Amino acid sequence: MSPQRGIPLVTVDVTYDVGSRVEPPGKTGFAHLFEHLMFEGSENVGKGDHFRLVAEAGGSMNGTTSEDRTNYFETLPAESLDLALFLEADRMRALVLTQEKLDNQREAVKEEKRLRVDNQPYASSFETADALAYDAFPYKHPVIGSMDDLQAASLDDARDFYRRYYAPANALLAVVGDVDPADAFRRVKNAFEEVPPRETPARFAFTEPVPSGERRQRVDDCHAAMPALHVNFKVAERRHPDLFALSVVERILGAGETGRLWRRLVKDDSLALSLSVSLDERRGPSLFRIFSLARPGVTLERLEAEILGDLSRFAADGPTPREMERVRRLLLSSAVRATQTTQSIAFLLSEYGLYDGDPGLFPHDVEAVLALDAAAVRDAAARLLVAPRRSVVTVVPSGPGESKGPA
Amino acid sequence: MKNILVSHLRLSMLPNKGLFWYAPIAAFAALLASPQGFAATQAEPIPAKPDQLVFKPFAYVPPAAKDHRTVLKSGVVAYLAENHELPLVNIQILLKGGTYLNPPGKEGLAELTGYLLARGGTKDRKAEDLEERLAFLAAQLNSAYGEDRGTVSLNLLSKDLDEGLAILREVLTEPRFQDDKLNLRKDQTLADMKQRNDSSTDIEQRERSFLSYGDDFYLSRFETKASLEGLSREDVVAFHRKWVDPKNMLVAAAGDFKKADMAARLDKLFAGWPHKGEAAPPVPKPNHALAPGTFLVDKDVNQGRVSILLPGLLRTDPDFFAAAIMNDILGGGGFTSRIMNRVRSDEGLAYSAGSALQSGIWYPGRLGAAFQSKVRTAAYASQIVIEEMKKLRDGDVTDEELDTAKRSFIDTLPRRFSTPVQVVGLLVDEEFTGRYASDPGYYAKYQANVERVTKADVKRQAQRLLKAESVTLLVVGKKADLLNPDPKHPVKFADLTNGKLTEVPLRDPLTMQPMGVGSAK
């Protein structure tokens, strides 16, 4: 619980320790499909009432599913705290699942997949890039799942999933906003003490083999007009010291139009149309990602060689003092901006609380990153952005109109 | 869960002691509360149903312009809000004028000028030096021209305000529009242009403009390869000199400053403007009626994107609140709306589905419903949406629907003003769009205007606007499948719109000219 005075709002967040990583082969997409079912009504909340009650209170709500967790949250006027607590406790205690709800939401999720992945240029290549980078199934398959697996999901699967993963002790509750802690804890107790304990699943764990060599794959994309390139490196889990160092590398190489790679490849030498660098931090092995669209006339081979050349140079020379100073300022300003809304604070508390057992680690991590020197950053780049950890996906336009090319 | 977090924060250990603004993060940690000591308190009984929860009566007084508005010496109107919680300052300059100012044949000029203002350097600083300095200050400077307005915004630490305003003055008065940045932007725009037909989303948005406002309206005058290639640095410089002038400017500033001090600094920002510009003309009005019928764009995707369009209203219409509530019940209210309930929750035909009543600031907007459904059920889902329009028009809304819609309008108002940046942003928008002049009490009367809407008002607006028999329906998807519906729901698009179906050819992405039916997918 984090009291934040000033704006008369409160965010309630319940994060469950279940994400797509727990899905076995044949059951992909289930964690996300289940998230949809959580909005379809519980013992004392009829179908559609969840949305109605939050809307009438002037609130907003949503849920999200990632590889590592599923969260549900409401932001409401602070005096409506009880409503959010009631809704969360009721669906944790007694969700109502029916075949009809499953069928409807299954179809809605398939439409979501058509919308977000199947008909969007480059979207499927991101799925390929994950499948190529990872060996173990948990991170190898996409959160949205496959059409076949979604089709095969049964009501028994849903009931079993709820029993297993939606146990109270598998969740973390965060309350952030304009509340008095004593009063708010009393209200939380009121709402949740009726939820009986259930057996909690064993802590999920999996291992990935040690990265052992470069991997490559080509994707033909019928929706894309421009060739593109993914260069990914499989690295350690979130909060590992290597990841702290890579978060600095990410901001020096990427971070918009002042980043080294963008400046040289997009602006100065006109080899790429766009380029982004991101660190995809996960509870298990994470990915350091580079994604770039090639400029017409520049081959993907050339673009890849140039990117790898720049990475080697960075690994040899490290960051300049000025780059280090810029990144420290950037880190601090983004840390301040990350704590500006009740919702973003709730997310930080929940993830640290659930993953690490200590919701307040965020400032500690900011400090750990700020304490790194240039040598540590260079060392991380030299050890981790290397061929054995690398996977490369080339995306080649294959649409019927593309071979001709626009006039 | 205790305050041990604080012990992690050793401020003296920080790499740079000058970074005093670490404090807010410390506050974040320090404010974590512990449940110890509360757990023993006796719990109160909870009601059986959430509707039985009782909340304090709602009382909210929205911010008033008079508390923030000031007229600077230059005549520029500024809205200022002090907020000392974080050591940040946010300044936004609103520019009258937009893409409608593009001369014919020079489409893309306002967009290019807007992009380059903050990114193309200044007389005394190369673009790279400017970027580097801003990055070093962790300041964010952005600029853009949109359809009806331009914006230049600066977000920075309050301790850097002097330097930030000096940079802002340079950017506004002496932009360099550096050649290599200009050429790079043109290249990138051309590359984006080539991707115009990649995603059905873009195709739908574009054709919606053509159908809604006709080919000649400024929203339908898209930039082309030819217009882009014809843009020179001289064009950009001329556009800047003509339109980036204090007489077209408004300011919204919020953050860690004293109002009087900020006003004095802004006086300095606008003093002695080195160019003589012109006042921007008003936004043009369209002269085009929606043509009823189905309009189909053949694109090889397995999900159809559907827009169903009807004439909307000017926001000054005396019945705008009733119409907005009607739309909320129809499809604007998200999960509580009829369209979402039937199309997604009952039938699983779409991931998102809903309707929107455009705000109609400068001319009557459109009332549009939209969703995406697999190609072979797109016609069936369209039928449901049109049915819901008819039901709302011919039937009655329930007390509960009306109450939900009203509560959601009233109770979300405070959230729109939930930060000082939003407060001055919304107030300056009132000034910019002219409503401050015509209806300065708009927000003060907002709650009463919503409360006053009756079921009969909603019905009247439904009858006035939901001409479900003469909708303009746009669908983008694989034609063969769109016209070959799922046998379980054999609905034909043409039947939904009085038999008329027109195939709209894809447009050449570089010229925006129709490519001829069937020549490309």
XYZ file of C-alpha atoms in Angstrom, chain B:
521
model
C 6.775 -4.646 3.622
C 8.178 -2.221 6.149
C 10.084 0.938 5.649
C 13.370 -0.883 5.303
C 13.300 0.441 1.759
C 14.478 3.763 2.980
C 17.714 2.250 4.151
C 18.527 1.335 0.554
C 18.576 4.981 -0.332
C 21.888 6.460 0.506
C 21.711 9.770 -1.211
C 25.327 10.522 -0.484
C 26.273 7.405 -2.436
C 24.739 8.725 -5.609
C 27.170 9.248 -8.463
C 26.240 12.897 -8.838
C 25.241 14.909 -5.843
C 23.828 17.594 -8.087
C 20.904 15.336 -8.865
C 18.765 16.571 -5.993
C 15.598 15.498 -7.741
C 16.195 11.943 -6.676
C 14.003 12.933 -3.737
C 10.653 11.988 -5.309
C 11.792 8.400 -5.705
C 12.804 8.388 -2.093
C 9.317 9.631 -1.274
C 7.884 6.805 -3.307
C 9.647 4.293 -1.131
C 9.095 6.094 2.142
C 5.364 6.177 1.601
C 4.979 2.428 1.470
C 2.736 1.676 4.401
C 2.791 -1.402 6.554
C -0.257 -3.432 7.539
C 1.128 -4.048 11.031
C -1.068 -2.563 13.674
C -4.115 -2.428 11.458
C -4.784 -6.112 11.026
C -6.332 -6.478 14.455
C -8.963 -3.835 13.821
C -12.491 -5.169 13.739
C -13.763 -5.622 10.180
C -17.045 -4.062 9.182
C -19.712 -6.153 7.470
C -19.598 -6.144 3.687
C -22.761 -6.004 1.586
C -23.780 -9.028 -0.493
C -23.876 -7.181 -3.810
C -21.613 -4.425 -5.062
C -24.604 -2.219 -5.917
C -25.305 -2.010 -2.168
C -22.006 -0.276 -1.497
C -22.642 3.302 -0.428
C -20.243 6.063 -1.408
C -19.937 9.632 -0.317
C -22.027 11.951 -2.496
C -20.094 13.321 -5.382
C -19.095 16.967 -5.288
C -16.645 18.368 -7.744
C -15.860 21.876 -8.839
C -13.849 21.879 -12.059
C -10.961 24.324 -12.487
C -11.992 27.778 -13.684
C -10.214 29.726 -16.412
C -10.025 32.867 -14.275
C -7.719 31.128 -11.793
C -5.165 30.365 -14.487
C -5.633 32.758 -17.395
C -3.288 35.644 -17.993
C -2.711 37.908 -20.987
C 0.970 38.519 -21.614
C 2.394 41.845 -22.742
C 2.670 40.520 -26.278
C -1.053 39.774 -26.297
C -0.426 36.024 -26.089
C -2.867 34.301 -23.727
C -1.272 31.939 -21.245
C -2.763 29.447 -18.769
C -0.508 28.796 -15.793
C -0.686 26.288 -12.940
C 1.804 26.002 -10.102
C 2.672 22.572 -8.781
C 5.717 22.088 -6.603
C 5.448 18.333 -5.947
C 8.033 17.440 -8.566
C 10.878 19.651 -9.779
C 9.552 19.625 -13.335
C 8.162 22.290 -15.650
C 5.968 21.591 -18.639
C 5.399 24.310 -21.244
C 3.195 23.888 -24.245
C 2.843 26.420 -27.041
C -0.259 25.982 -29.133
C -0.111 27.365 -32.677
C -3.196 28.300 -34.621
C -3.000 26.807 -38.091
C -2.447 23.254 -39.268
C -2.207 21.063 -42.324
C -5.106 23.004 -43.823
C -2.571 25.775 -44.464
C -0.671 23.597 -46.954
C -0.868 25.322 -50.353
C -2.248 23.031 -53.092
C 0.618 20.948 -54.471
C 2.650 21.453 -51.296
C 0.940 18.820 -49.171
C 3.235 17.806 -46.333
C 4.699 21.281 -45.784
C 3.105 21.967 -42.391
C 4.047 18.461 -41.200
C 7.662 18.873 -42.333
C 7.984 22.331 -40.774
C 6.441 21.145 -37.523
C 8.747 18.159 -37.314
C 11.893 20.175 -38.004
C 11.231 23.128 -35.703
C 12.509 21.324 -32.615
C 14.825 18.925 -34.429
C 16.537 20.880 -37.179
C 18.864 23.015 -35.061
C 18.887 26.789 -34.579
C 20.930 29.676 -35.935
C 23.580 29.181 -33.250
C 23.345 25.434 -32.733
C 23.605 22.566 -35.144
C 20.814 20.012 -34.830
C 23.218 17.511 -33.246
C 24.359 20.022 -30.638
C 20.798 20.915 -29.780
C 19.837 17.235 -29.382
C 22.900 16.589 -27.312
C 22.248 19.544 -25.009
C 18.599 18.577 -24.509
C 19.561 14.984 -23.829
C 22.144 16.160 -21.337
C 19.497 18.194 -19.549
C 17.108 15.198 -19.773
C 14.701 17.712 -21.302
C 12.067 16.797 -23.852
C 11.440 19.255 -26.670
C 8.907 18.328 -29.330
C 7.129 20.081 -32.153
C 4.526 19.126 -34.714
C 1.756 20.473 -36.897
C -1.461 18.466 -36.903
C -4.713 18.942 -38.770
C -5.997 22.027 -36.984
C -3.105 23.114 -34.750
C 0.604 23.055 -34.145
C 2.328 22.360 -30.825
C 5.761 23.000 -29.424
C 6.287 21.473 -26.000
C 9.118 21.562 -23.530
C 9.359 19.392 -20.445
C 12.368 19.925 -18.220
C 13.714 20.239 -14.718
C 12.791 23.512 -13.071
C 16.443 24.255 -12.303
C 17.131 24.318 -16.058
C 14.262 26.702 -16.861
C 16.460 29.644 -17.909
C 18.411 27.591 -20.380
C 15.282 25.780 -21.575
C 13.451 29.023 -22.359
C 16.497 30.387 -24.161
C 16.507 27.252 -26.326
C 12.770 27.564 -26.890
C 13.182 31.156 -28.056
C 15.923 30.098 -30.503
C 13.802 27.246 -31.824
C 10.745 29.446 -32.342
C 12.480 32.479 -33.823
C 15.641 31.185 -35.501
C 15.215 27.568 -36.507
C 18.033 26.311 -38.716
C 16.040 23.696 -40.672
C 19.339 21.974 -41.301
C 19.531 20.470 -44.810
C 20.550 16.945 -43.848
C 17.774 16.709 -41.248
C 15.278 17.995 -43.781
C 16.365 15.497 -46.411
C 16.351 12.659 -43.913
C 12.811 13.525 -42.869
C 11.693 13.613 -46.493
C 13.267 10.198 -47.057
C 11.564 8.763 -44.016
C 8.234 10.241 -45.034
C 8.624 8.711 -48.475
C 9.428 5.333 -46.920
C 6.327 5.577 -44.722
C 4.337 6.517 -47.781
C 5.439 3.321 -49.523
C 3.971 1.369 -46.606
C 0.563 3.036 -46.884
C -1.132 -0.097 -48.170
C 0.602 -2.563 -45.820
C -1.962 -2.351 -43.069
C -5.728 -2.408 -43.550
C -5.965 0.062 -40.642
C -4.313 2.785 -42.718
C -6.442 2.019 -45.760
C -9.624 2.221 -43.692
C -8.667 5.534 -42.080
C -7.825 7.083 -45.409
C -10.954 5.981 -47.219
C -13.054 7.108 -44.266
C -11.741 10.639 -44.918
C -12.578 10.490 -48.604
C -16.082 9.147 -47.899
C -16.745 11.563 -45.037
C -15.498 14.801 -46.529
C -14.945 14.313 -50.260
C -11.751 14.423 -52.300
C -11.161 18.176 -52.099
C -11.294 18.743 -48.361
C -7.962 19.320 -46.662
C -8.246 16.082 -44.659
C -8.317 14.196 -47.972
C -5.407 16.077 -49.542
C -2.710 13.573 -48.603
C 0.907 14.249 -49.328
C 2.273 12.453 -52.384
C 5.707 11.617 -53.686
C 5.465 14.590 -56.035
C 4.318 17.066 -53.382
C 6.977 15.860 -50.972
C 9.793 16.035 -53.506
C 8.726 19.553 -54.393
C 9.197 20.811 -50.815
C 12.345 22.887 -50.430
C 14.037 24.434 -47.454
C 12.788 27.811 -48.743
C 9.189 26.550 -48.487
C 9.791 25.499 -44.892
C 11.434 28.802 -43.990
C 8.559 30.730 -45.597
C 5.942 28.628 -43.777
C 7.704 29.251 -40.492
C 7.994 33.017 -41.007
C 4.394 33.336 -42.053
C 2.660 31.249 -39.381
C 4.970 30.776 -36.374
C 4.131 34.156 -34.935
C 2.988 35.203 -31.444
C -0.339 36.324 -32.887
C -1.039 32.623 -33.549
C 0.201 31.415 -30.174
C -1.301 30.336 -26.869
C 0.590 28.940 -23.888
C -0.165 26.335 -21.244
C 2.464 25.933 -18.528
C 2.377 23.849 -15.378
C 4.869 22.792 -12.772
C 7.461 23.996 -10.355
C 7.402 27.774 -10.842
C 5.763 30.904 -9.435
C 3.025 32.197 -11.711
C 4.175 35.818 -11.736
C 7.723 34.739 -12.437
C 6.634 32.477 -15.285
C 4.515 35.249 -16.807
C 7.554 37.550 -16.776
C 9.683 34.873 -18.423
C 7.036 34.313 -21.091
C 6.869 38.060 -21.738
C 10.572 37.840 -22.487
C 10.083 34.768 -24.688
C 7.731 36.653 -27.000
C 9.264 40.144 -26.847
C 10.672 41.756 -30.001
C 9.684 39.009 -32.422
C 12.078 39.191 -35.360
C 9.575 38.358 -38.120
C 6.229 39.727 -39.178
C 3.803 36.860 -39.651
C 0.118 36.570 -40.444
C -2.872 35.510 -38.377
C -3.931 31.987 -39.350
C -7.249 31.799 -41.214
C -10.032 29.683 -39.686
C -10.208 25.934 -40.293
C -12.141 25.317 -43.534
C -15.538 23.610 -43.551
C -16.351 20.633 -45.773
C -19.003 20.805 -48.441
C -19.843 17.159 -48.874
C -22.735 14.855 -48.010
C -22.173 11.218 -47.067
C -23.330 8.925 -49.884
C -25.402 5.970 -48.585
C -24.196 2.535 -49.653
C -21.514 -0.068 -49.041
C -17.982 0.770 -50.125
C -15.577 -2.141 -50.309
C -11.800 -2.080 -50.587
C -10.287 -5.415 -51.595
C -7.207 -6.145 -49.494
C -5.857 -9.595 -48.815
C -6.392 -9.809 -45.043
C -8.535 -12.331 -43.179
C -10.182 -9.785 -40.903
C -12.593 -7.206 -42.257
C -12.374 -3.669 -40.879
C -15.764 -1.992 -40.923
C -16.739 1.663 -40.417
C -20.410 2.655 -40.442
C -20.806 6.405 -40.915
C -23.622 8.883 -40.347
C -23.787 12.688 -40.172
C -22.969 14.074 -36.722
C -23.262 17.450 -35.023
C -21.512 20.660 -34.193
C -20.612 20.652 -30.520
C -22.444 23.943 -30.079
C -25.665 22.154 -31.002
C -28.123 22.693 -28.110
C -28.704 18.931 -27.979
C -25.054 17.896 -28.036
C -25.125 16.473 -24.491
C -28.194 14.352 -25.231
C -26.582 13.130 -28.455
C -23.347 12.301 -26.637
C -25.253 10.270 -24.040
C -27.179 8.527 -26.804
C -23.858 7.606 -28.435
C -22.466 6.408 -25.111
C -25.352 3.968 -24.745
C -25.052 2.881 -28.378
C -21.339 2.221 -28.571
C -19.301 5.006 -27.000
C -19.319 3.635 -23.468
C -16.996 0.733 -24.124
C -17.984 -2.411 -22.277
C -21.225 -0.926 -20.968
C -22.470 -0.039 -24.453
C -24.967 -2.007 -26.526
C -22.673 -2.554 -29.519
C -19.822 -3.931 -27.402
C -22.209 -6.113 -25.442
C -23.738 -7.716 -28.480
C -20.803 -7.862 -30.887
C -18.118 -8.893 -28.408
C -19.667 -10.170 -25.194
C -22.664 -12.041 -26.651
C -21.379 -13.111 -30.045
C -17.581 -13.067 -29.825
C -17.488 -11.452 -33.263
C -14.856 -8.835 -32.521
C -12.159 -7.887 -30.056
C -13.180 -4.250 -30.028
C -16.392 -2.669 -31.263
C -18.006 0.659 -30.562
C -19.117 4.023 -31.816
C -17.934 7.604 -31.595
C -19.590 10.979 -31.990
C -16.898 13.312 -33.281
C -16.475 16.478 -31.290
C -17.526 18.809 -34.122
C -15.367 21.757 -33.109
C -15.103 23.507 -36.476
C -17.843 21.781 -38.510
C -20.322 18.966 -37.865
C -18.347 15.769 -37.304
C -19.422 12.245 -38.108
C -21.156 9.664 -35.979
C -19.360 6.428 -36.715
C -19.429 2.835 -35.509
C -16.444 0.567 -36.117
C -15.215 -2.953 -35.419
C -13.016 -5.672 -36.907
C -14.301 -9.201 -37.531
C -13.087 -12.158 -39.542
C -13.992 -11.617 -43.182
C -16.778 -14.158 -43.332
C -18.651 -12.720 -40.323
C -18.016 -9.033 -41.065
C -21.391 -8.605 -42.801
C -23.218 -10.361 -39.961
C -21.550 -8.148 -37.358
C -22.443 -5.096 -39.487
C -26.062 -6.217 -39.487
C -26.005 -6.418 -35.686
C -24.564 -2.914 -35.357
C -27.175 -1.475 -37.729
C -29.861 -3.382 -35.822
C -28.668 -1.809 -32.587
C -28.953 1.620 -34.196
C -32.556 0.863 -35.157
C -33.399 -0.556 -31.728
C -32.092 2.524 -30.005
C -34.006 4.771 -32.377
C -37.286 2.861 -32.309
C -37.218 1.670 -28.707
C -36.388 3.226 -25.367
C -33.283 3.272 -23.260
C -33.623 1.931 -19.728
C -33.286 4.058 -16.611
C -30.200 2.067 -15.748
C -28.542 2.711 -19.124
C -29.240 6.415 -18.855
C -27.935 6.522 -15.312
C -24.767 4.562 -16.157
C -24.002 6.880 -19.061
C -24.627 10.013 -16.989
C -22.587 8.773 -14.033
C -19.722 7.911 -16.308
C -19.741 11.379 -17.925
C -19.960 13.152 -14.582
C -17.648 10.962 -12.555
C -14.869 10.894 -15.151
C -14.702 14.696 -15.360
C -12.295 15.013 -12.387
C -9.924 12.557 -14.046
C -9.646 14.784 -17.086
C -8.307 17.469 -14.737
C -6.221 15.152 -12.606
C -2.845 16.804 -13.135
C -1.939 20.500 -13.412
C -0.647 19.799 -16.938
C -4.089 18.488 -17.878
C -5.810 21.444 -16.210
C -3.984 24.071 -18.244
C -4.125 21.834 -21.333
C -7.916 21.594 -21.252
C -8.364 25.274 -20.412
C -6.088 26.466 -23.210
C -8.003 24.206 -25.577
C -11.196 26.060 -24.625
C -9.499 29.320 -25.532
C -8.044 27.917 -28.765
C -11.334 26.501 -30.025
C -13.248 29.645 -29.145
C -15.496 28.151 -26.505
C -13.925 30.257 -23.764
C -15.221 33.294 -25.659
C -18.681 31.896 -26.423
C -19.358 29.720 -23.353
C -16.816 30.371 -20.583
C -18.849 28.381 -18.058
C -18.819 25.174 -20.084
C -17.109 23.035 -17.450
C -18.867 24.730 -14.532
C -22.235 23.796 -16.081
C -21.077 20.418 -17.332
C -22.557 18.300 -14.549
C -25.919 20.084 -14.681
C -26.062 19.760 -18.467
C -25.505 16.019 -18.216
C -27.977 15.574 -15.343
C -30.691 17.379 -17.249
C -30.764 14.894 -20.170
C -33.919 12.737 -20.114
C -34.865 9.476 -21.784
C -37.057 11.468 -24.161
C -34.078 13.666 -25.096
C -32.004 10.583 -25.870
C -34.779 9.153 -28.011
C -35.131 12.408 -29.909
C -31.430 12.419 -30.714
C -31.522 8.750 -31.714
C -34.371 9.523 -34.101
C -32.549 12.537 -35.434
C -29.148 10.926 -35.977
C -29.505 7.162 -36.356
C -30.713 7.009 -39.952
C -29.861 3.326 -40.037
C -31.427 2.816 -43.476
C -29.030 5.223 -45.128
C -25.656 4.535 -43.553
C -22.368 4.765 -45.399
C -20.614 1.461 -44.777
C -16.912 1.063 -45.496
C -15.304 -2.369 -45.340
C -11.678 -3.306 -46.009
C -10.767 -6.972 -46.396
C -10.521 -9.860 -48.795
C -13.380 -9.267 -51.196
C -14.035 -12.886 -52.136
C -14.584 -13.834 -48.485
C -16.429 -10.665 -47.507
C -18.968 -11.436 -50.218
C -19.141 -15.129 -49.304
C -20.499 -15.037 -45.758
C -20.450 -17.799 -43.167
C -23.454 -20.042 -44.063
C -24.694 -19.758 -40.458
C -25.223 -16.040 -41.008
C -25.782 -15.465 -44.728
C -25.880 -11.675 -44.605
C -25.037 -9.630 -47.696
C -23.436 -6.210 -47.385
C -25.484 -4.805 -50.230
C -28.720 -5.696 -48.396
C -27.614 -3.691 -45.377
C -27.420 -0.503 -47.406
C -30.303 -0.655 -49.867
C -28.628 -2.819 -52.449
C -25.811 -0.522 -53.352
C -22.232 -1.856 -53.245
C -19.346 0.065 -54.735
C -15.861 -1.355 -54.994
C -13.281 1.285 -54.141
C -9.906 0.598 -55.725
C -6.775 0.687 -53.610
C -4.852 3.875 -54.150
C -1.315 4.078 -55.407
C 0.589 4.826 -52.207
C 2.778 7.460 -53.869
C 0.169 9.352 -55.889
C -3.039 8.558 -53.950
C -4.690 7.946 -57.321
C -6.975 4.874 -57.630
C -5.004 1.986 -59.089
C -7.812 0.350 -61.054
C -9.819 -2.518 -59.582
C -7.884 -5.718 -59.224
C -4.488 -4.397 -60.252
C -2.999 -4.848 -56.797
C -3.956 -6.490 -53.571
